[in-house]
């Protein structure tokens, strides 16, 4: 992986979050949670001592939390093989290397934003299906995982500004080489432009 050690681990956290939030099967090779610097050795044991290092321990905690998130959020697993379970928000932002999409389960959904650059993006706007408040339920750049803790705090209020074909939008701070998973607060009367 390119970059210094911090960037290598940030990239790993980002890719694992992408894996867990994108549709399809989830597969990790034995020892992936340790952040081994070399290739897997079938003739030796795993380097468990790596977990004493903060970045390696943070990677293990990230995977534990991703497993919990995947289990607890039906929109991430129930329709993993159905077109109705996934919707792009934006897959065309190659200049900034950012992907964003929705994971659906009936009216329940999560918003996933992935920043594949080592640059913090301030005021990054995405369209969302429903007006209201959104909570950051997962941030791969959390200090608990060895990240820089760049994020959006507890709640982000949507704005009545049409964006990306939707009637409302969010202005976000995206962490460097980081992924965010947002969840809307319970919807009030009315609704959004859900599929």
Short mmCIF file of C-alpha atoms in Angstrom, two decimals:
data_model
loop_
_atom_site.label_atom_id
_atom_site.label_comp_id
_atom_site.label_asym_id
_atom_site.label_seq_id
_atom_site.Cartn_x
_atom_site.Cartn_y
_atom_site.Cartn_z
CA UNK A 1 0.00 0.00 0.00
CA UNK A 2 1.22 3.49 -0.73
CA UNK A 3 1.93 6.19 1.83
CA UNK A 4 3.27 6.20 5.34
CA UNK A 5 2.09 3.81 8.04
CA UNK A 6 -0.88 5.99 9.05
CA UNK A 7 -2.08 6.19 5.42
CA UNK A 8 -1.67 2.45 4.95
CA UNK A 9 -3.88 1.71 7.95
CA UNK A 10 -6.38 4.41 6.95
CA UNK A 11 -6.60 2.82 3.50
CA UNK A 12 -7.20 -0.57 5.09
CA UNK A 13 -9.96 0.82 7.33
CA UNK A 14 -11.56 2.52 4.30
CA UNK A 15 -11.48 -0.63 2.16
CA UNK A 16 -12.95 -2.79 4.93
CA UNK A 17 -15.78 -0.30 5.41
CA UNK A 18 -16.39 -0.35 1.65
CA UNK A 19 -16.50 -4.16 1.74
CA UNK A 20 -18.99 -4.28 4.61
CA UNK A 21 -21.34 -1.60 3.25
CA UNK A 22 -21.36 -2.63 -0.43
CA UNK A 23 -23.76 -5.40 -1.55
CA UNK A 24 -22.60 -8.99 -1.82
CA UNK A 25 -20.80 -11.57 0.26
CA UNK A 26 -18.27 -10.58 2.92
CA UNK A 27 -15.02 -12.49 3.07
CA UNK A 28 -11.94 -11.85 5.16
CA UNK A 29 -8.80 -13.90 5.02
CA UNK A 30 -7.47 -15.29 8.29
CA UNK A 31 -5.42 -12.68 10.11
CA UNK A 32 -6.82 -9.70 8.19
CA UNK A 33 -7.90 -8.14 11.46
CA UNK A 34 -4.27 -7.96 12.63
CA UNK A 35 -2.91 -5.75 9.86
CA UNK A 36 0.02 -8.04 9.12
CA UNK A 37 2.74 -6.20 7.19
CA UNK A 38 3.72 -9.26 5.14
CA UNK A 39 1.95 -11.98 3.23
CA UNK A 40 0.13 -14.78 4.99
CA UNK A 41 2.40 -17.65 5.93
CA UNK A 42 0.72 -21.07 5.91
CA UNK A 43 3.67 -22.60 7.75
CA UNK A 44 3.65 -20.17 10.68
CA UNK A 45 1.25 -18.68 13.17
CA UNK A 46 -0.40 -15.27 13.10
CA UNK A 47 1.51 -12.34 14.61
CA UNK A 48 -0.79 -11.82 17.59
CA UNK A 49 1.75 -9.49 19.20
CA UNK A 50 0.81 -6.87 16.58
CA UNK A 51 -2.39 -6.20 18.52
CA UNK A 52 -0.27 -4.44 21.17
CA UNK A 53 0.41 -1.67 18.61
CA UNK A 54 -2.29 1.07 18.56
CA UNK A 55 -2.87 1.04 14.77
CA UNK A 56 -3.15 -2.75 14.63
CA UNK A 57 -5.41 -2.86 17.69
CA UNK A 58 -7.52 -0.12 16.12
CA UNK A 59 -7.91 -2.17 12.95
CA UNK A 60 -9.11 -5.14 15.00
CA UNK A 61 -11.62 -2.91 16.80
CA UNK A 62 -12.82 -1.49 13.47
CA UNK A 63 -13.56 -4.98 12.12
CA UNK A 64 -15.35 -5.93 15.32
CA UNK A 65 -17.52 -2.80 15.05
CA UNK A 66 -18.16 -3.39 11.33
CA UNK A 67 -19.36 -6.90 12.13
CA UNK A 68 -21.72 -5.47 14.74
CA UNK A 69 -22.95 -2.74 12.35
CA UNK A 70 -23.55 -5.30 9.61
CA UNK A 71 -25.51 -7.53 11.99
CA UNK A 72 -27.56 -4.71 13.56
CA UNK A 73 -28.49 -2.75 10.41
CA UNK A 74 -30.82 -4.85 8.22
CA UNK A 75 -30.33 -2.55 5.23
CA UNK A 76 -26.70 -3.71 5.04
CA UNK A 77 -27.52 -7.41 4.73
CA UNK A 78 -31.17 -8.18 4.03
CA UNK A 79 -31.17 -7.16 0.37
CA UNK A 80 -27.52 -7.82 -0.39
CA UNK A 81 -28.44 -9.50 -3.69
CA UNK A 82 -31.43 -7.40 -4.71
CA UNK A 83 -31.29 -4.22 -6.82
CA UNK A 84 -33.81 -2.64 -4.41
CA UNK A 85 -31.21 -2.79 -1.61
CA UNK A 86 -28.67 -0.48 -3.25
CA UNK A 87 -28.77 2.94 -4.89
CA UNK A 88 -25.96 5.23 -6.00
CA UNK A 89 -25.97 8.79 -4.73
CA UNK A 90 -22.89 9.68 -6.77
CA UNK A 91 -20.46 7.41 -8.59
CA UNK A 92 -19.12 10.11 -10.91
CA UNK A 93 -16.91 12.20 -8.59
CA UNK A 94 -13.61 10.87 -9.94
CA UNK A 95 -11.85 14.28 -9.59
CA UNK A 96 -12.24 14.10 -5.79
CA UNK A 97 -12.19 10.26 -5.58
CA UNK A 98 -15.44 10.04 -3.62
CA UNK A 99 -18.20 7.45 -3.84
CA UNK A 100 -21.58 7.73 -2.12
CA UNK A 101 -24.53 5.36 -2.05
CA UNK A 102 -27.60 4.25 -0.13
CA UNK A 103 -28.34 0.83 1.34
CA UNK A 104 -32.09 0.16 1.60
CA UNK A 105 -34.37 -2.21 3.46
CA UNK A 106 -37.97 -1.11 2.86
CA UNK A 107 -38.14 2.44 4.33
CA UNK A 108 -34.95 2.03 6.38
CA UNK A 109 -31.68 3.17 4.85
CA UNK A 110 -28.06 4.13 5.50
CA UNK A 111 -26.00 6.70 3.63
CA UNK A 112 -22.40 5.66 2.88
CA UNK A 113 -19.72 8.15 1.79
CA UNK A 114 -16.16 7.02 0.94
CA UNK A 115 -13.26 9.48 0.52
CA UNK A 116 -10.37 7.75 -1.26
CA UNK A 117 -7.93 10.67 -0.88
CA UNK A 118 -5.76 11.75 2.07
CA UNK A 119 -7.48 15.16 1.97
CA UNK A 120 -10.17 16.36 4.40
CA UNK A 121 -13.21 17.52 2.39
CA UNK A 122 -15.07 20.37 4.10
CA UNK A 123 -18.60 21.25 3.01
CA UNK A 124 -18.98 18.22 0.73
CA UNK A 125 -22.62 18.13 -0.37
CA UNK A 126 -24.68 15.03 -1.13
CA UNK A 127 -28.37 14.62 -1.91
CA UNK A 128 -30.40 12.52 0.52
CA UNK A 129 -33.82 10.87 0.21
CA UNK A 130 -35.40 12.37 3.31
CA UNK A 131 -35.35 15.71 5.11
CA UNK A 132 -34.41 15.72 8.78
CA UNK A 133 -31.47 14.94 10.99
CA UNK A 134 -28.83 12.32 10.26
CA UNK A 135 -26.46 10.65 12.71
CA UNK A 136 -22.96 9.38 12.07
CA UNK A 137 -23.26 5.75 13.15
CA UNK A 138 -19.83 4.77 11.85
CA UNK A 139 -16.65 6.68 11.02
CA UNK A 140 -13.57 4.71 9.91
CA UNK A 141 -11.41 7.70 10.92
CA UNK A 142 -12.40 7.49 14.59
CA UNK A 143 -9.60 7.82 17.12
CA UNK A 144 -10.72 4.42 18.50
CA UNK A 145 -9.44 2.87 15.27
CA UNK A 146 -6.21 4.89 15.07
CA UNK A 147 -7.72 7.64 12.91
CA UNK A 148 -7.56 11.42 13.12
CA UNK A 149 -11.17 11.78 14.41
CA UNK A 150 -12.37 14.05 11.59
CA UNK A 151 -16.15 13.88 11.39
CA UNK A 152 -19.48 15.61 11.78
CA UNK A 153 -20.43 15.19 15.42
CA UNK A 154 -23.68 13.77 16.69
CA UNK A 155 -26.32 15.09 14.28
CA UNK A 156 -26.31 16.69 10.85
CA UNK A 157 -29.44 18.55 9.75
CA UNK A 158 -30.47 18.34 6.12
CA UNK A 159 -30.97 21.52 4.13
CA UNK A 160 -33.83 22.24 1.72
CA UNK A 161 -31.32 22.57 -1.11
CA UNK A 162 -31.94 20.25 -4.06
CA UNK A 163 -28.85 18.27 -4.97
CA UNK A 164 -28.09 15.23 -7.12
CA UNK A 165 -31.73 14.88 -8.14
CA UNK A 166 -33.04 14.97 -4.59
CA UNK A 167 -35.07 17.63 -2.81
CA UNK A 168 -32.74 17.98 0.18
CA UNK A 169 -29.06 17.58 0.93
CA UNK A 170 -26.38 17.39 3.60
CA UNK A 171 -23.16 19.40 3.87
CA UNK A 172 -20.51 17.11 5.35
CA UNK A 173 -16.92 17.03 6.50
CA UNK A 174 -15.30 13.93 5.02
CA UNK A 175 -12.32 12.42 6.82
CA UNK A 176 -9.09 11.71 4.92
CA UNK A 177 -8.98 8.15 3.52
CA UNK A 178 -12.16 7.65 5.47
CA UNK A 179 -15.68 6.29 5.29
CA UNK A 180 -18.84 7.53 6.95
CA UNK A 181 -22.11 5.69 7.50
CA UNK A 182 -25.06 7.93 8.31
CA UNK A 183 -28.52 6.99 9.48
CA UNK A 184 -31.57 9.26 9.45
CA UNK A 185 -33.38 10.07 12.65
CA UNK A 186 -36.92 8.65 12.71
CA UNK A 187 -38.96 10.29 9.94
CA UNK A 188 -41.88 12.54 10.80
CA UNK A 189 -45.10 12.84 8.80
CA UNK A 190 -44.62 13.27 5.11
CA UNK A 191 -41.81 11.29 3.61
CA UNK A 192 -39.06 11.53 1.11
CA UNK A 193 -38.38 10.36 -2.41
CA UNK A 194 -37.59 6.75 -1.43
CA UNK A 195 -37.78 4.04 -4.08
#
